[in-house]
PDB file of C-alpha atoms and ligand atoms in Angstrom:
ATOM      1  CA  UNK P   1      15.585 -20.584   9.495  1.00  0.00           C
ATOM      2  CA  UNK P   2      14.059 -17.164   9.867  1.00  0.00           C
ATOM      3  CA  UNK P   3      10.251 -16.889  10.634  1.00  0.00           C
ATOM      4  CA  UNK P   4       8.308 -16.043   7.512  1.00  0.00           C
ATOM      5  CA  UNK P   5       7.109 -12.374   7.231  1.00  0.00           C
ATOM      6  CA  UNK P   6       3.315 -12.391   8.174  1.00  0.00           C
ATOM      7  CA  UNK P   7       1.516 -10.626   5.516  1.00  0.00           C
ATOM      8  CA  UNK P   8      -2.283  -9.714   5.826  1.00  0.00           C
ATOM      9  CA  UNK P   9      -3.606  -8.775   2.306  1.00  0.00           C
ATOM     10  CA  UNK P  10      -6.567  -6.344   3.212  1.00  0.00           C
ATOM     11  CA  UNK P  11      -9.072  -6.117   0.285  1.00  0.00           C
ATOM     12  CA  UNK P  12     -12.540  -4.141  -0.027  1.00  0.00           C
ATOM     13  CA  UNK P  13     -13.724  -6.767  -2.393  1.00  0.00           C
ATOM     14  CA  UNK P  14     -16.720  -4.873  -3.923  1.00  0.00           C
ATOM     15  CA  UNK P  15     -15.906  -4.388  -7.537  1.00  0.00           C
ATOM     16  CA  UNK P  16     -15.666  -8.023  -8.226  1.00  0.00           C
ATOM     17  CA  UNK P  17     -19.348  -8.408  -7.167  1.00  0.00           C
ATOM     18  CA  UNK P  18     -20.716  -5.586  -9.120  1.00  0.00           C
ATOM     19  CA  UNK P  19     -18.713  -5.253 -12.381  1.00  0.00           C
ATOM     20  CA  UNK P  20     -18.349  -8.425 -14.684  1.00  0.00           C
ATOM     21  CA  UNK P  21     -15.157  -6.810 -16.210  1.00  0.00           C
ATOM     22  CA  UNK P  22     -13.493  -7.046 -12.670  1.00  0.00           C
ATOM     23  CA  UNK P  23     -14.783 -10.562 -11.932  1.00  0.00           C
ATOM     24  CA  UNK P  24     -13.223 -11.595 -15.299  1.00  0.00           C
ATOM     25  CA  UNK P  25      -9.780 -10.344 -14.367  1.00  0.00           C
ATOM     26  CA  UNK P  26     -10.020 -11.323 -10.630  1.00  0.00           C
ATOM     27  CA  UNK P  27     -12.596 -14.442 -10.579  1.00  0.00           C
ATOM     28  CA  UNK P  28     -11.384 -15.193  -6.914  1.00  0.00           C
ATOM     29  CA  UNK P  29     -10.824 -11.583  -5.947  1.00  0.00           C
ATOM     30  CA  UNK P  30      -8.108  -9.245  -5.988  1.00  0.00           C
ATOM     31  CA  UNK P  31      -6.748 -10.378  -2.672  1.00  0.00           C
ATOM     32  CA  UNK P  32      -6.166 -13.862  -3.905  1.00  0.00           C
ATOM     33  CA  UNK P  33      -4.364 -12.577  -6.695  1.00  0.00           C
ATOM     34  CA  UNK P  34      -2.160 -10.530  -4.551  1.00  0.00           C
ATOM     35  CA  UNK P  35      -1.749 -13.321  -1.968  1.00  0.00           C
ATOM     36  CA  UNK P  36      -0.830 -15.954  -4.919  1.00  0.00           C
ATOM     37  CA  UNK P  37       1.711 -13.264  -6.444  1.00  0.00           C
ATOM     38  CA  UNK P  38       3.287 -12.730  -2.963  1.00  0.00           C
ATOM     39  CA  UNK P  39       3.423 -16.604  -2.294  1.00  0.00           C
ATOM     40  CA  UNK P  40       5.304 -16.963  -5.862  1.00  0.00           C
ATOM     41  CA  UNK P  41       7.753 -14.453  -5.456  1.00  0.00           C
ATOM     42  CA  UNK P  42       8.628 -14.874  -1.608  1.00  0.00           C
ATOM     43  CA  UNK P  43       7.929 -18.768  -1.155  1.00  0.00           C
ATOM     44  CA  UNK P  44       8.362 -19.873   2.380  1.00  0.00           C
ATOM     45  CA  UNK P  45       9.701 -16.435   3.342  1.00  0.00           C
ATOM     46  CA  UNK P  46       5.856 -15.343   3.546  1.00  0.00           C
ATOM     47  CA  UNK P  47       2.792 -16.249   5.399  1.00  0.00           C
ATOM     48  CA  UNK P  48      -0.339 -14.610   3.818  1.00  0.00           C
ATOM     49  CA  UNK P  49      -3.503 -14.060   5.348  1.00  0.00           C
ATOM     50  CA  UNK P  50      -6.485 -12.160   3.514  1.00  0.00           C
ATOM     51  CA  UNK P  51      -9.187 -10.191   5.047  1.00  0.00           C
ATOM     52  CA  UNK P  52     -12.023  -8.105   3.397  1.00  0.00           C
ATOM     53  CA  UNK P  53     -14.531  -5.147   4.420  1.00  0.00           C
ATOM     54  CA  UNK P  54     -17.605  -7.335   4.714  1.00  0.00           C
ATOM     55  CA  UNK P  55     -15.997 -10.270   6.290  1.00  0.00           C
ATOM     56  CA  UNK P  56     -17.375  -9.208   9.802  1.00  0.00           C
ATOM     57  CA  UNK P  57     -17.819  -5.886  12.058  1.00  0.00           C
ATOM     58  CA  UNK P  58     -14.126  -5.696  12.087  1.00  0.00           C
ATOM     59  CA  UNK P  59     -13.549  -5.924   8.443  1.00  0.00           C
ATOM     60  CA  UNK P  60     -11.645  -9.261   9.058  1.00  0.00           C
ATOM     61  CA  UNK P  61      -9.182  -7.349  11.357  1.00  0.00           C
ATOM     62  CA  UNK P  62      -9.522  -8.749  14.596  1.00  0.00           C
ATOM     63  CA  UNK P  63      -7.044  -7.436  17.279  1.00  0.00           C
ATOM     64  CA  UNK P  64      -5.014 -10.605  17.344  1.00  0.00           C
ATOM     65  CA  UNK P  65      -4.691 -10.634  13.631  1.00  0.00           C
ATOM     66  CA  UNK P  66      -3.403  -7.068  13.849  1.00  0.00           C
ATOM     67  CA  UNK P  67      -0.996  -8.069  16.742  1.00  0.00           C
ATOM     68  CA  UNK P  68       0.110 -10.759  14.380  1.00  0.00           C
ATOM     69  CA  UNK P  69       0.751  -8.872  11.239  1.00  0.00           C
ATOM     70  CA  UNK P  70       4.052  -7.751  10.086  1.00  0.00           C
ATOM     71  CA  UNK P  71       3.069  -6.200   6.740  1.00  0.00           C
ATOM     72  CA  UNK P  72      -0.609  -5.180   5.731  1.00  0.00           C
ATOM     73  CA  UNK P  73      -1.379  -4.401   2.317  1.00  0.00           C
ATOM     74  CA  UNK P  74      -4.676  -2.259   1.460  1.00  0.00           C
ATOM     75  CA  UNK P  75      -6.566  -2.067  -1.447  1.00  0.00           C
ATOM     76  CA  UNK P  76      -9.862   0.101  -1.430  1.00  0.00           C
ATOM     77  CA  UNK P  77     -11.980   2.433  -3.787  1.00  0.00           C
ATOM     78  CA  UNK P  78     -15.775   2.449  -3.519  1.00  0.00           C
ATOM     79  CA  UNK P  79     -16.172   1.914   0.228  1.00  0.00           C
ATOM     80  CA  UNK P  80     -13.605   3.870   2.155  1.00  0.00           C
ATOM     81  CA  UNK P  81     -16.269   5.320   4.072  1.00  0.00           C
ATOM     82  CA  UNK P  82     -17.381   2.348   5.213  1.00  0.00           C
ATOM     83  CA  UNK P  83     -14.356   1.369   7.047  1.00  0.00           C
ATOM     84  CA  UNK P  84     -15.140   1.959  10.699  1.00  0.00           C
ATOM     85  CA  UNK P  85     -12.997   4.725  12.187  1.00  0.00           C
ATOM     86  CA  UNK P  86     -12.025   2.470  15.255  1.00  0.00           C
ATOM     87  CA  UNK P  87     -10.266  -0.089  12.676  1.00  0.00           C
ATOM     88  CA  UNK P  88      -8.315   2.547  10.748  1.00  0.00           C
ATOM     89  CA  UNK P  89      -7.141   4.210  14.026  1.00  0.00           C
ATOM     90  CA  UNK P  90      -6.032   0.731  14.950  1.00  0.00           C
ATOM     91  CA  UNK P  91      -4.384   0.151  11.583  1.00  0.00           C
ATOM     92  CA  UNK P  92      -2.480   3.344  11.720  1.00  0.00           C
ATOM     93  CA  UNK P  93      -1.442   2.898  15.425  1.00  0.00           C
ATOM     94  CA  UNK P  94       0.122  -0.471  14.449  1.00  0.00           C
ATOM     95  CA  UNK P  95       1.919   1.073  11.721  1.00  0.00           C
ATOM     96  CA  UNK P  96       3.476   3.571  14.376  1.00  0.00           C
ATOM     97  CA  UNK P  97       4.335   0.457  16.619  1.00  0.00           C
ATOM     98  CA  UNK P  98       6.335  -1.285  13.781  1.00  0.00           C
ATOM     99  CA  UNK P  99       3.933  -2.707  11.295  1.00  0.00           C
ATOM    100  CA  UNK P 100       4.683  -2.103   7.469  1.00  0.00           C
ATOM    101  CA  UNK P 101       1.800  -0.936   5.442  1.00  0.00           C
ATOM    102  CA  UNK P 102       1.637  -1.093   1.781  1.00  0.00           C
ATOM    103  CA  UNK P 103      -1.175   1.079   0.178  1.00  0.00           C
ATOM    104  CA  UNK P 104      -2.097   0.303  -3.269  1.00  0.00           C
ATOM    105  CA  UNK P 105      -3.633   2.412  -6.126  1.00  0.00           C
ATOM    106  CA  UNK P 106      -6.929   3.844  -4.946  1.00  0.00           C
ATOM    107  CA  UNK P 107      -6.072   3.219  -1.449  1.00  0.00           C
ATOM    108  CA  UNK P 108      -4.646   6.706  -1.299  1.00  0.00           C
ATOM    109  CA  UNK P 109      -8.057   7.649   0.082  1.00  0.00           C
ATOM    110  CA  UNK P 110      -8.172   4.722   2.476  1.00  0.00           C
ATOM    111  CA  UNK P 111      -8.760   6.061   6.000  1.00  0.00           C
ATOM    112  CA  UNK P 112      -5.731   4.486   7.476  1.00  0.00           C
ATOM    113  CA  UNK P 113      -3.482   6.270   4.932  1.00  0.00           C
ATOM    114  CA  UNK P 114      -5.152   9.562   5.556  1.00  0.00           C
ATOM    115  CA  UNK P 115      -4.515   9.297   9.054  1.00  0.00           C
ATOM    116  CA  UNK P 116      -0.784   8.560   8.480  1.00  0.00           C
ATOM    117  CA  UNK P 117      -0.225  11.272   5.925  1.00  0.00           C
ATOM    118  CA  UNK P 118      -2.289  13.956   7.512  1.00  0.00           C
ATOM    119  CA  UNK P 119      -3.337  15.507   4.315  1.00  0.00           C
ATOM    120  CA  UNK P 120      -6.275  15.093   1.571  1.00  0.00           C
ATOM    121  CA  UNK P 121      -4.106  12.881  -0.482  1.00  0.00           C
ATOM    122  CA  UNK P 122      -6.200  14.175  -3.519  1.00  0.00           C
ATOM    123  CA  UNK P 123      -4.665  13.520  -7.231  1.00  0.00           C
ATOM    124  CA  UNK P 124      -5.557  13.785 -10.809  1.00  0.00           C
ATOM    125  CA  UNK P 125      -6.946  10.950 -12.666  1.00  0.00           C
ATOM    126  CA  UNK P 126      -8.327   9.650 -15.954  1.00  0.00           C
ATOM    127  CA  UNK P 127      -9.370   6.454 -17.141  1.00  0.00           C
ATOM    128  CA  UNK P 128      -8.698   5.695 -20.760  1.00  0.00           C
ATOM    129  CA  UNK P 129      -6.510   2.611 -20.742  1.00  0.00           C
ATOM    130  CA  UNK P 130      -3.385   4.626 -21.647  1.00  0.00           C
ATOM    131  CA  UNK P 131       0.287   3.438 -21.598  1.00  0.00           C
ATOM    132  CA  UNK P 132       2.223   4.076 -18.400  1.00  0.00           C
ATOM    133  CA  UNK P 133       6.038   3.743 -17.543  1.00  0.00           C
ATOM    134  CA  UNK P 134       7.056   3.558 -14.190  1.00  0.00           C
ATOM    135  CA  UNK P 135      10.615   4.734 -13.921  1.00  0.00           C
ATOM    136  CA  UNK P 136      12.654   3.691 -11.266  1.00  0.00           C
ATOM    137  CA  UNK P 137      14.407   6.869 -10.000  1.00  0.00           C
ATOM    138  CA  UNK P 138      16.329   5.179  -7.091  1.00  0.00           C
ATOM    139  CA  UNK P 139      18.502   2.500  -8.823  1.00  0.00           C
ATOM    140  CA  UNK P 140      19.681  -0.040  -6.020  1.00  0.00           C
ATOM    141  CA  UNK P 141      16.768   0.693  -3.748  1.00  0.00           C
ATOM    142  CA  UNK P 142      15.942  -2.600  -2.185  1.00  0.00           C
ATOM    143  CA  UNK P 143      12.351  -2.106  -3.708  1.00  0.00           C
ATOM    144  CA  UNK P 144      13.526  -2.494  -7.163  1.00  0.00           C
ATOM    145  CA  UNK P 145      15.724  -5.391  -6.835  1.00  0.00           C
ATOM    146  CA  UNK P 146      15.486  -7.860  -9.639  1.00  0.00           C
ATOM    147  CA  UNK P 147      13.995  -5.421 -12.083  1.00  0.00           C
ATOM    148  CA  UNK P 148      15.255  -5.979 -15.644  1.00  0.00           C
ATOM    149  CA  UNK P 149      14.905  -2.606 -16.852  1.00  0.00           C
ATOM    150  CA  UNK P 150      14.915   1.051 -15.867  1.00  0.00           C
ATOM    151  CA  UNK P 151      10.983   1.159 -15.961  1.00  0.00           C
ATOM    152  CA  UNK P 152       8.262  -1.169 -15.724  1.00  0.00           C
ATOM    153  CA  UNK P 153       5.728  -0.419 -18.873  1.00  0.00           C
ATOM    154  CA  UNK P 154       1.957  -1.159 -18.464  1.00  0.00           C
ATOM    155  CA  UNK P 155       0.065  -1.195 -21.915  1.00  0.00           C
ATOM    156  CA  UNK P 156      -3.191  -0.253 -20.292  1.00  0.00           C
ATOM    157  CA  UNK P 157      -3.537   1.769 -16.977  1.00  0.00           C
ATOM    158  CA  UNK P 158      -5.751   4.291 -15.460  1.00  0.00           C
ATOM    159  CA  UNK P 159      -3.886   7.685 -15.181  1.00  0.00           C
ATOM    160  CA  UNK P 160      -3.007   9.274 -11.722  1.00  0.00           C
ATOM    161  CA  UNK P 161      -1.450  12.702 -12.099  1.00  0.00           C
ATOM    162  CA  UNK P 162       0.158  15.453  -9.693  1.00  0.00           C
ATOM    163  CA  UNK P 163      -0.173  17.084  -7.894  1.00  0.00           C
ATOM    164  CA  UNK P 164      -0.521  14.351  -5.222  1.00  0.00           C
ATOM    165  CA  UNK P 165      -1.540  15.722  -1.961  1.00  0.00           C
ATOM    166  CA  UNK P 166       0.706  13.684   0.471  1.00  0.00           C
ATOM    167  CA  UNK P 167       3.578  15.027   2.746  1.00  0.00           C
ATOM    168  CA  UNK P 168       6.910  14.941   1.019  1.00  0.00           C
ATOM    169  CA  UNK P 169       8.073  11.162   0.694  1.00  0.00           C
ATOM    170  CA  UNK P 170      11.086  10.064   2.857  1.00  0.00           C
ATOM    171  CA  UNK P 171      12.069   8.054  -0.271  1.00  0.00           C
ATOM    172  CA  UNK P 172      10.969   8.436  -3.790  1.00  0.00           C
ATOM    173  CA  UNK P 173      11.417   5.230  -5.781  1.00  0.00           C
ATOM    174  CA  UNK P 174       9.258   5.518  -8.944  1.00  0.00           C
ATOM    175  CA  UNK P 175       7.879   8.293 -10.994  1.00  0.00           C
ATOM    176  CA  UNK P 176       5.280   7.321 -13.677  1.00  0.00           C
ATOM    177  CA  UNK P 177       4.840   8.892 -17.058  1.00  0.00           C
ATOM    178  CA  UNK P 178       1.600   8.572 -18.975  1.00  0.00           C
ATOM    179  CA  UNK P 179       0.925   8.735 -22.692  1.00  0.00           C
ATOM    180  CA  UNK P 180      -1.434  11.764 -21.898  1.00  0.00           C
ATOM    181  CA  UNK P 181       1.443  13.587 -20.619  1.00  0.00           C
ATOM    182  CA  UNK P 182       1.020  13.513 -16.844  1.00  0.00           C
ATOM    183  CA  UNK P 183       3.736  12.271 -14.583  1.00  0.00           C
ATOM    184  CA  UNK P 184       3.106  11.051 -10.949  1.00  0.00           C
ATOM    185  CA  UNK P 185       5.067  10.043  -7.733  1.00  0.00           C
ATOM    186  CA  UNK P 186       3.999   6.160  -8.020  1.00  0.00           C
ATOM    187  CA  UNK P 187       6.447   4.759  -5.451  1.00  0.00           C
ATOM    188  CA  UNK P 188       6.864   6.435  -2.223  1.00  0.00           C
ATOM    189  CA  UNK P 189       8.086   5.580   1.225  1.00  0.00           C
ATOM    190  CA  UNK P 190       7.228   7.355   4.563  1.00  0.00           C
ATOM    191  CA  UNK P 191       8.475   6.492   7.970  1.00  0.00           C
ATOM    192  CA  UNK P 192       5.626   6.853  10.636  1.00  0.00           C
ATOM    193  CA  UNK P 193       6.756   6.162  14.155  1.00  0.00           C
ATOM    194  CA  UNK P 194       8.513   2.718  14.182  1.00  0.00           C
ATOM    195  CA  UNK P 195       6.840   1.734  11.161  1.00  0.00           C
ATOM    196  CA  UNK P 196       7.026   2.306   7.269  1.00  0.00           C
ATOM    197  CA  UNK P 197       4.274   2.900   4.635  1.00  0.00           C
ATOM    198  CA  UNK P 198       4.876   2.368   0.845  1.00  0.00           C
ATOM    199  CA  UNK P 199       2.348   3.669  -1.370  1.00  0.00           C
ATOM    200  CA  UNK P 200       2.512   1.925  -4.875  1.00  0.00           C
ATOM    201  CA  UNK P 201       0.216   3.199  -7.556  1.00  0.00           C
ATOM    202  CA  UNK P 202      -0.581   0.427 -10.278  1.00  0.00           C
ATOM    203  CA  UNK P 203      -3.608  -1.666  -9.550  1.00  0.00           C
ATOM    204  CA  UNK P 204      -6.883  -0.362 -11.391  1.00  0.00           C
ATOM    205  CA  UNK P 205      -9.444  -2.903 -11.156  1.00  0.00           C
ATOM    206  CA  UNK P 206      -9.999  -3.578 -14.719  1.00  0.00           C
ATOM    207  CA  UNK P 207      -6.676  -4.437 -15.634  1.00  0.00           C
ATOM    208  CA  UNK P 208      -4.469  -7.491 -14.636  1.00  0.00           C
ATOM    209  CA  UNK P 209      -1.900  -5.693 -12.900  1.00  0.00           C
ATOM    210  CA  UNK P 210      -1.608  -7.903  -9.973  1.00  0.00           C
ATOM    211  CA  UNK P 211      -0.708 -10.677 -12.439  1.00  0.00           C
ATOM    212  CA  UNK P 212       2.214  -8.829 -13.843  1.00  0.00           C
ATOM    213  CA  UNK P 213       5.383 -10.504 -12.438  1.00  0.00           C
ATOM    214  CA  UNK P 214       7.130  -7.056 -12.221  1.00  0.00           C
ATOM    215  CA  UNK P 215       4.638  -5.445 -10.449  1.00  0.00           C
ATOM    216  CA  UNK P 216       4.522  -8.433  -7.918  1.00  0.00           C
ATOM    217  CA  UNK P 217       8.169  -8.205  -7.885  1.00  0.00           C
ATOM    218  CA  UNK P 218       8.127  -4.895  -6.647  1.00  0.00           C
ATOM    219  CA  UNK P 219       5.204  -5.465  -3.992  1.00  0.00           C
ATOM    220  CA  UNK P 220       7.299  -8.579  -2.779  1.00  0.00           C
ATOM    221  CA  UNK P 221      10.451  -6.203  -2.428  1.00  0.00           C
ATOM    222  CA  UNK P 222       8.272  -3.907  -0.771  1.00  0.00           C
ATOM    223  CA  UNK P 223       6.978  -6.609   1.715  1.00  0.00           C
ATOM    224  CA  UNK P 224      10.607  -6.968   2.859  1.00  0.00           C
ATOM    225  CA  UNK P 225      11.511  -3.423   2.912  1.00  0.00           C
ATOM    226  CA  UNK P 226       8.763  -2.445   5.264  1.00  0.00           C
ATOM    227  CA  UNK P 227       8.653  -5.328   7.531  1.00  0.00           C
ATOM    228  CA  UNK P 228       9.986  -4.615  11.017  1.00  0.00           C
ATOM    229  CA  UNK P 229      13.423  -5.774  11.731  1.00  0.00           C
ATOM    230  CA  UNK P 230      14.566  -7.533  14.801  1.00  0.00           C
ATOM    231  CA  UNK P 231      15.539  -4.315  16.420  1.00  0.00           C
ATOM    232  CA  UNK P 232      12.498  -2.362  15.740  1.00  0.00           C
ATOM    233  CA  UNK P 233      11.470  -0.347  18.707  1.00  0.00           C
ATOM    234  CA  UNK P 234       8.212   1.229  19.084  1.00  0.00           C
ATOM    235  CA  UNK P 235       8.072   4.250  21.482  1.00  0.00           C
ATOM    236  CA  UNK P 236       4.709   3.759  22.861  1.00  0.00           C
ATOM    237  CA  UNK P 237       5.000   5.880  25.834  1.00  0.00           C
ATOM    238  CA  UNK P 238       6.764   9.146  27.022  1.00  0.00           C
ATOM    239  CA  UNK P 239      10.175   8.489  27.721  1.00  0.00           C
ATOM    240  CA  UNK P 240      11.486   9.421  31.408  1.00  0.00           C
ATOM    241  CA  UNK P 241      14.228  12.067  31.567  1.00  0.00           C
ATOM    242  CA  UNK P 242      17.675  10.531  31.331  1.00  0.00           C
ATOM    243  CA  UNK P 243      19.986  11.733  34.027  1.00  0.00           C
ATOM    244  CA  UNK P 244      19.456  13.950  37.213  1.00  0.00           C
ATOM    245  CA  UNK P 245      17.433  17.266  36.524  1.00  0.00           C
ATOM    246  CA  UNK P 246      18.483  20.283  37.990  1.00  0.00           C
ATOM    247  CA  UNK P 247      16.532  21.550  40.988  1.00  0.00           C
ATOM    248  CA  UNK P 248      15.243  24.879  40.366  1.00  0.00           C
ATOM    249  CA  UNK P 249      16.579  26.235  43.716  1.00  0.00           C
ATOM    250  CA  UNK P 250      20.402  25.054  42.830  1.00  0.00           C
TER     251      UNK P 250
HETATM  252 ZN1   ZN J   1      -8.536   2.912 -10.083  1.00  0.00          ZN
END
């Protein structure tokens, strides 16, 4: 039997303590909902750990846990700046070594994501609870497996709009339309070193986005898609020259 994919759900976990609307949607924290949703979708195929910003000096991310993580999910918003640079660098380096990273919603400004993108990751936003349709523009892509329609509809969402200041994605899976007229690249995949990064837009804290089965289906598919494979190879050092170099005197 194959080993379960080891997932670490990292969560800032601040809004739940300061905003009763968020606590009402996620009484045990957004990380608990993400863990439950992934376990519901993937069953024995996944072993989920959670870690939070205020857990300890390492934000719950010990070197051992980082080494033992196949895929990390990252949700942050109000406290990106409180994530220690050293930890952000370690997360980014683990991606280059083969760990998958799923960056959620306002995680577009998370330190590890910005390190891996190399851009400012700006976007437009508006919060009026408008309708969103996430159009699947890559039918047959593994991240869209099991979806019942060409799009996922969210009745109430925060709007994110283009331009989204990120490098051109290696794979573009979802493009969102919003009732206010904007569009946004909501599902993007990049390769960085031996690892993969999947950015998935939905997940504003005042809406029950991570209790939506279609959203959790996409995230479960994403976990499978960005997980390292048996032949994932991390190039951690310069490679020696292959063959015999010519001597300059020859
Ligand atoms: Zn938001």
